[in-house]
């Protein structure tokens, strides 16, 4: 429609040559400014997301909050669902996988206590969003995705967004990433019924592993695995605390 | 010119074939939806079929005259159109823009519209077929007896034949077979011959033939276990077999591994193994002795740590992963019961290679029967009885909330108790869930059994071991000794598990290796073993009281009173995902209800309601519809205990009910029920339903041990008297209305159809909330309303 207006106006003979040039430039600026407006809108939504969904629920690590503010979550989501990117929900990304609810991503990131200079392994790249958030904080993120299509899309996406410190591999996460182990922390987003023994082995002494547990569109519990010497313990973390009703006495 | 008897005979045969095809199509759709989605769409299909029948009444109301003028051609076209519509409906339902996904129904609105569109697509063949049947009844009303007979015999035969065909042909190809049957039948009725006949034959046969030779790929939900398995590198379907028990598929991939909640102390390789799926849901790995060390490092191994287990029984053994653990632990006599013959074949193959490699061969018996039937007939005692695992890692969002699980009821646990030797134990393992539900219900059921047996302190008989992902409960026939408790503690320490329940447990040892954010789980467990457990059952936001045979929905937890709290904590948009199965049925009720009103009742406003006894007609015909469907749905659910399979159960009940109530309908035209005894008949129905409400469970339980084939005859004997009588009220009511208030006739038919549609789904909802007894009592109440309507509005002296 904009193009039609342009053509119509230029052919109408009602405008001087200079005026037509100015008008043409203005019309070309429309899509550019539309894109800018969209970016601003997403940025605003992102700020609201951080304030209302993450900070208000107790995530306080400033590096994590900055990362969540910076990473454009909407670019990790299928285009037809982009308008829902900053809602307080997980969303489908294909192949039976979901991108976690923003709060869960932030909570998991905070729980593994990421710091600059660290090396993190992620099992289950998915959309690449978690890897991008981690990459804003630590030195290097190594991420493994077993599904070809998801992995390839994530590689392209992360590269386009300039995440040079994310190494992606399309492989079976069962074996971890032995070449560059051990890791300060491991994030297992593609959780399975077992924790591969090799992942425990590739976790540094004092390292933390986090695993979200829940069916699609639900994450009700996170499991933290800590390795101290030969001991490996687990802790169930409930980002949403369900306190059973207590009858009055 | 065809002689009238011959013509009527041909039409009766056509109606018989069509009736068989329609019922068969209904059952095939139930199977297909179980494969591509989940089980809870069974009642939706019944509703859609009834919607078709109900709408056909409305169609005939407006077009009967026009159709009767060209009877033969109309019948032919309707028959052929039904066949074509069956194939087209299946093909359309799998198109990308139309197919829906259960998980995506509540992540955006589009899939809700797709679900509605799916109903309407499947509705078309049913309305076409029902219109053909109705047209034959109207056009040849003098021969209603033969036509009725053909309709009911055909329906009954269709339900049986399709069950046989499911063993031989995959469901998506079966639709092509059914289509072709309808089309060929229709061809017989095309008047005249020549080019029209040839073209019509060729075109309409082409579609089902193509469908049979190149069936549409069934697009399984991306969230099903098999979809995710097939996304793994190198994954392929190595073997598949269809049966009424479902589609069994074996997937092979170098990345498929199984080590459920394995201890973090396990450092060995977890070997890849093929995996078995049934209707796309994970069943288990193809087991071997290689899996034994892994299983020995799970909470399930706690029973073997307590004591030696020589005689072990596995109920619903599936692929037998736990059996290899028993073999590894030296068990000498193993019995495995598995109702699904295709799965049993996988199990037997695994065991065969084990047995061939060993010199000392333990005694292994694999039985293909219903586990509850086996418990009812078995006289042996066991050291260990293993029940199938409960739940799944991370949960399934309650998609199995409406699945009857007759092995997880109080009655089942009681029967297991009777089979335990003096030192015998029963174990059941569940995946941890949050908020806690599964462990609580399991414990509640165990405690209920112990309480019934006069045990004062259930804690003495119960142990539980918790890992990072699973919890295994142990129920012992006699008090757990101090020695056994110490062995459990040693096992836990070695594996880095924690004891969750022991008679002398301390708070510290409950969370030594696997900490939780709080001790709420243990507080709840302790309350269940205390005398105050009833108050917990009332106050907890989830229903965790024991499941029973009357209400066997073990995985149904959500309660109306808890929804507000859940919405507040987790967000309103997340609430449906606690129990998708149940929420989808509620959504189905809303959608089919609206569809029924729009398609059946609304058009009737176009002709107006010229009758006089509107209230009486409304109450009578709605009540008998509700009563009939409630009884049918309860019988289907109840006889799941017999057959351990929804297709068998639905097939048996639907065929028997159709034949018997059809017989009753036919007899009602012979006996002049209307003038003499309709009130009495309704009273007998009410009494029969009340007796069935309380007596059916006893009869089913008492006959559970009879052989498989004989169970079909047992169903016939048990329910036929009531079903025959239940066939009287509708035709008797129609005759009354025709005689006294003819203007209400289309409305009578439409109201009955509309309420039948909704009742099929409503019955399931009431069953969840109030049990099968509640549904049956509601059915009795509905027939009571019909009786009142008859007494107050229709019971007048007959006019000669």
mmCIF file with all atom_site columns, C-alpha atoms in Angstrom, chain B residues 521-602:
data_model
loop_
_atom_site.group_PDB
_atom_site.id
_atom_site.type_symbol
_atom_site.label_atom_id
_atom_site.label_alt_id
_atom_site.label_comp_id
_atom_site.label_asym_id
_atom_site.label_entity_id
_atom_site.label_seq_id
_atom_site.pdbx_PDB_ins_code
_atom_site.Cartn_x
_atom_site.Cartn_y
_atom_site.Cartn_z
_atom_site.occupancy
_atom_site.B_iso_or_equiv
_atom_site.pdbx_formal_charge
_atom_site.auth_seq_id
_atom_site.auth_comp_id
_atom_site.auth_asym_id
_atom_site.auth_atom_id
_atom_site.pdbx_PDB_model_num
ATOM 1  C CA . UNK B 1 521 ? 6.500   -34.038 51.461 1.00 0.00 ? 521 UNK B CA 1
ATOM 2  C CA . UNK B 1 522 ? 7.328   -35.809 54.704 1.00 0.00 ? 522 UNK B CA 1
ATOM 3  C CA . UNK B 1 523 ? 4.727   -33.922 56.683 1.00 0.00 ? 523 UNK B CA 1
ATOM 4  C CA . UNK B 1 524 ? 2.117   -35.075 54.213 1.00 0.00 ? 524 UNK B CA 1
ATOM 5  C CA . UNK B 1 525 ? 3.360   -38.660 54.213 1.00 0.00 ? 525 UNK B CA 1
ATOM 6  C CA . UNK B 1 526 ? 3.254   -38.715 58.006 1.00 0.00 ? 526 UNK B CA 1
ATOM 7  C CA . UNK B 1 527 ? -0.257  -37.331 58.046 1.00 0.00 ? 527 UNK B CA 1
ATOM 8  C CA . UNK B 1 528 ? -1.461  -40.079 55.771 1.00 0.00 ? 528 UNK B CA 1
ATOM 9  C CA . UNK B 1 529 ? -0.196  -42.802 58.094 1.00 0.00 ? 529 UNK B CA 1
ATOM 10 C CA . UNK B 1 530 ? -1.723  -41.020 61.053 1.00 0.00 ? 530 UNK B CA 1
ATOM 11 C CA . UNK B 1 531 ? -5.355  -41.355 62.170 1.00 0.00 ? 531 UNK B CA 1
ATOM 12 C CA . UNK B 1 532 ? -5.982  -37.795 60.895 1.00 0.00 ? 532 UNK B CA 1
ATOM 13 C CA . UNK B 1 533 ? -5.614  -38.669 57.271 1.00 0.00 ? 533 UNK B CA 1
ATOM 14 C CA . UNK B 1 534 ? -9.238  -37.930 56.370 1.00 0.00 ? 534 UNK B CA 1
ATOM 15 C CA . UNK B 1 535 ? -8.775  -34.296 57.224 1.00 0.00 ? 535 UNK B CA 1
ATOM 16 C CA . UNK B 1 536 ? -5.804  -34.130 54.903 1.00 0.00 ? 536 UNK B CA 1
ATOM 17 C CA . UNK B 1 537 ? -7.865  -35.700 52.132 1.00 0.00 ? 537 UNK B CA 1
ATOM 18 C CA . UNK B 1 538 ? -10.441 -32.965 52.598 1.00 0.00 ? 538 UNK B CA 1
ATOM 19 C CA . UNK B 1 539 ? -8.101  -30.023 52.895 1.00 0.00 ? 539 UNK B CA 1
ATOM 20 C CA . UNK B 1 540 ? -5.329  -30.719 50.393 1.00 0.00 ? 540 UNK B CA 1
ATOM 21 C CA . UNK B 1 541 ? -5.640  -28.867 47.099 1.00 0.00 ? 541 UNK B CA 1
ATOM 22 C CA . UNK B 1 542 ? -5.371  -32.130 45.213 1.00 0.00 ? 542 UNK B CA 1
ATOM 23 C CA . UNK B 1 543 ? -7.477  -35.268 45.544 1.00 0.00 ? 543 UNK B CA 1
ATOM 24 C CA . UNK B 1 544 ? -5.137  -37.892 46.985 1.00 0.00 ? 544 UNK B CA 1
ATOM 25 C CA . UNK B 1 545 ? -7.606  -40.300 48.631 1.00 0.00 ? 545 UNK B CA 1
ATOM 26 C CA . UNK B 1 546 ? -7.350  -43.864 47.343 1.00 0.00 ? 546 UNK B CA 1
ATOM 27 C CA . UNK B 1 547 ? -8.684  -44.695 43.921 1.00 0.00 ? 547 UNK B CA 1
ATOM 28 C CA . UNK B 1 548 ? -11.257 -47.475 43.877 1.00 0.00 ? 548 UNK B CA 1
ATOM 29 C CA . UNK B 1 549 ? -12.811 -49.683 41.230 1.00 0.00 ? 549 UNK B CA 1
ATOM 30 C CA . UNK B 1 550 ? -15.786 -47.337 41.377 1.00 0.00 ? 550 UNK B CA 1
ATOM 31 C CA . UNK B 1 551 ? -13.508 -44.395 40.627 1.00 0.00 ? 551 UNK B CA 1
ATOM 32 C CA . UNK B 1 552 ? -10.360 -45.858 39.089 1.00 0.00 ? 552 UNK B CA 1
ATOM 33 C CA . UNK B 1 553 ? -8.849  -42.622 37.813 1.00 0.00 ? 553 UNK B CA 1
ATOM 34 C CA . UNK B 1 554 ? -5.610  -42.794 39.726 1.00 0.00 ? 554 UNK B CA 1
ATOM 35 C CA . UNK B 1 555 ? -3.992  -39.907 37.828 1.00 0.00 ? 555 UNK B CA 1
ATOM 36 C CA . UNK B 1 556 ? -6.893  -37.513 38.311 1.00 0.00 ? 556 UNK B CA 1
ATOM 37 C CA . UNK B 1 557 ? -5.958  -35.129 41.100 1.00 0.00 ? 557 UNK B CA 1
ATOM 38 C CA . UNK B 1 558 ? -7.354  -31.708 40.410 1.00 0.00 ? 558 UNK B CA 1
ATOM 39 C CA . UNK B 1 559 ? -10.203 -30.429 42.573 1.00 0.00 ? 559 UNK B CA 1
ATOM 40 C CA . UNK B 1 560 ? -12.384 -27.426 42.012 1.00 0.00 ? 560 UNK B CA 1
ATOM 41 C CA . UNK B 1 561 ? -11.556 -26.055 45.452 1.00 0.00 ? 561 UNK B CA 1
ATOM 42 C CA . UNK B 1 562 ? -7.857  -26.106 44.684 1.00 0.00 ? 562 UNK B CA 1
ATOM 43 C CA . UNK B 1 563 ? -7.964  -24.281 41.367 1.00 0.00 ? 563 UNK B CA 1
ATOM 44 C CA . UNK B 1 564 ? -7.917  -20.790 42.846 1.00 0.00 ? 564 UNK B CA 1
ATOM 45 C CA . UNK B 1 565 ? -4.773  -21.506 44.811 1.00 0.00 ? 565 UNK B CA 1
ATOM 46 C CA . UNK B 1 566 ? -3.072  -23.132 41.832 1.00 0.00 ? 566 UNK B CA 1
ATOM 47 C CA . UNK B 1 567 ? -3.952  -20.186 39.617 1.00 0.00 ? 567 UNK B CA 1
ATOM 48 C CA . UNK B 1 568 ? -2.559  -17.786 42.158 1.00 0.00 ? 568 UNK B CA 1
ATOM 49 C CA . UNK B 1 569 ? 0.726   -19.645 42.533 1.00 0.00 ? 569 UNK B CA 1
ATOM 50 C CA . UNK B 1 570 ? 1.405   -20.896 39.034 1.00 0.00 ? 570 UNK B CA 1
ATOM 51 C CA . UNK B 1 571 ? -0.624  -18.531 36.893 1.00 0.00 ? 571 UNK B CA 1
ATOM 52 C CA . UNK B 1 572 ? -4.060  -19.117 35.412 1.00 0.00 ? 572 UNK B CA 1
ATOM 53 C CA . UNK B 1 573 ? -2.630  -20.086 32.037 1.00 0.00 ? 573 UNK B CA 1
ATOM 54 C CA . UNK B 1 574 ? -0.706  -22.921 33.653 1.00 0.00 ? 574 UNK B CA 1
ATOM 55 C CA . UNK B 1 575 ? -3.646  -24.495 35.483 1.00 0.00 ? 575 UNK B CA 1
ATOM 56 C CA . UNK B 1 576 ? -4.892  -26.569 32.500 1.00 0.00 ? 576 UNK B CA 1
ATOM 57 C CA . UNK B 1 577 ? -1.476  -28.223 32.284 1.00 0.00 ? 577 UNK B CA 1
ATOM 58 C CA . UNK B 1 578 ? -1.939  -29.809 35.686 1.00 0.00 ? 578 UNK B CA 1
ATOM 59 C CA . UNK B 1 579 ? -4.629  -32.002 34.199 1.00 0.00 ? 579 UNK B CA 1
ATOM 60 C CA . UNK B 1 580 ? -4.905  -31.601 30.472 1.00 0.00 ? 580 UNK B CA 1
ATOM 61 C CA . UNK B 1 581 ? -6.943  -34.767 30.020 1.00 0.00 ? 581 UNK B CA 1
ATOM 62 C CA . UNK B 1 582 ? -9.752  -33.581 32.249 1.00 0.00 ? 582 UNK B CA 1
ATOM 63 C CA . UNK B 1 583 ? -9.711  -30.005 31.001 1.00 0.00 ? 583 UNK B CA 1
ATOM 64 C CA . UNK B 1 584 ? -9.907  -31.190 27.405 1.00 0.00 ? 584 UNK B CA 1
ATOM 65 C CA . UNK B 1 585 ? -13.010 -33.233 28.208 1.00 0.00 ? 585 UNK B CA 1
ATOM 66 C CA . UNK B 1 586 ? -14.593 -30.128 29.736 1.00 0.00 ? 586 UNK B CA 1
ATOM 67 C CA . UNK B 1 587 ? -13.711 -28.206 26.599 1.00 0.00 ? 587 UNK B CA 1
ATOM 68 C CA . UNK B 1 588 ? -15.148 -31.035 24.500 1.00 0.00 ? 588 UNK B CA 1
ATOM 69 C CA . UNK B 1 589 ? -18.409 -30.846 26.429 1.00 0.00 ? 589 UNK B CA 1
ATOM 70 C CA . UNK B 1 590 ? -18.671 -27.166 25.694 1.00 0.00 ? 590 UNK B CA 1
ATOM 71 C CA . UNK B 1 591 ? -17.863 -27.535 22.017 1.00 0.00 ? 591 UNK B CA 1
ATOM 72 C CA . UNK B 1 592 ? -20.047 -30.558 21.255 1.00 0.00 ? 592 UNK B CA 1
ATOM 73 C CA . UNK B 1 593 ? -22.849 -29.035 23.300 1.00 0.00 ? 593 UNK B CA 1
ATOM 74 C CA . UNK B 1 594 ? -22.763 -25.895 21.176 1.00 0.00 ? 594 UNK B CA 1
ATOM 75 C CA . UNK B 1 595 ? -22.412 -27.939 18.002 1.00 0.00 ? 595 UNK B CA 1
ATOM 76 C CA . UNK B 1 596 ? -25.369 -30.085 18.987 1.00 0.00 ? 596 UNK B CA 1
ATOM 77 C CA . UNK B 1 597 ? -27.522 -27.062 19.633 1.00 0.00 ? 597 UNK B CA 1
ATOM 78 C CA . UNK B 1 598 ? -26.547 -25.392 16.369 1.00 0.00 ? 598 UNK B CA 1
ATOM 79 C CA . UNK B 1 599 ? -26.771 -28.456 14.171 1.00 0.00 ? 599 UNK B CA 1
ATOM 80 C CA . UNK B 1 600 ? -29.716 -30.246 15.702 1.00 0.00 ? 600 UNK B CA 1
ATOM 81 C CA . UNK B 1 601 ? -31.953 -27.885 17.599 1.00 0.00 ? 601 UNK B CA 1
ATOM 82 C CA . UNK B 1 602 ? -31.451 -24.467 16.041 1.00 0.00 ? 602 UNK B CA 1
#
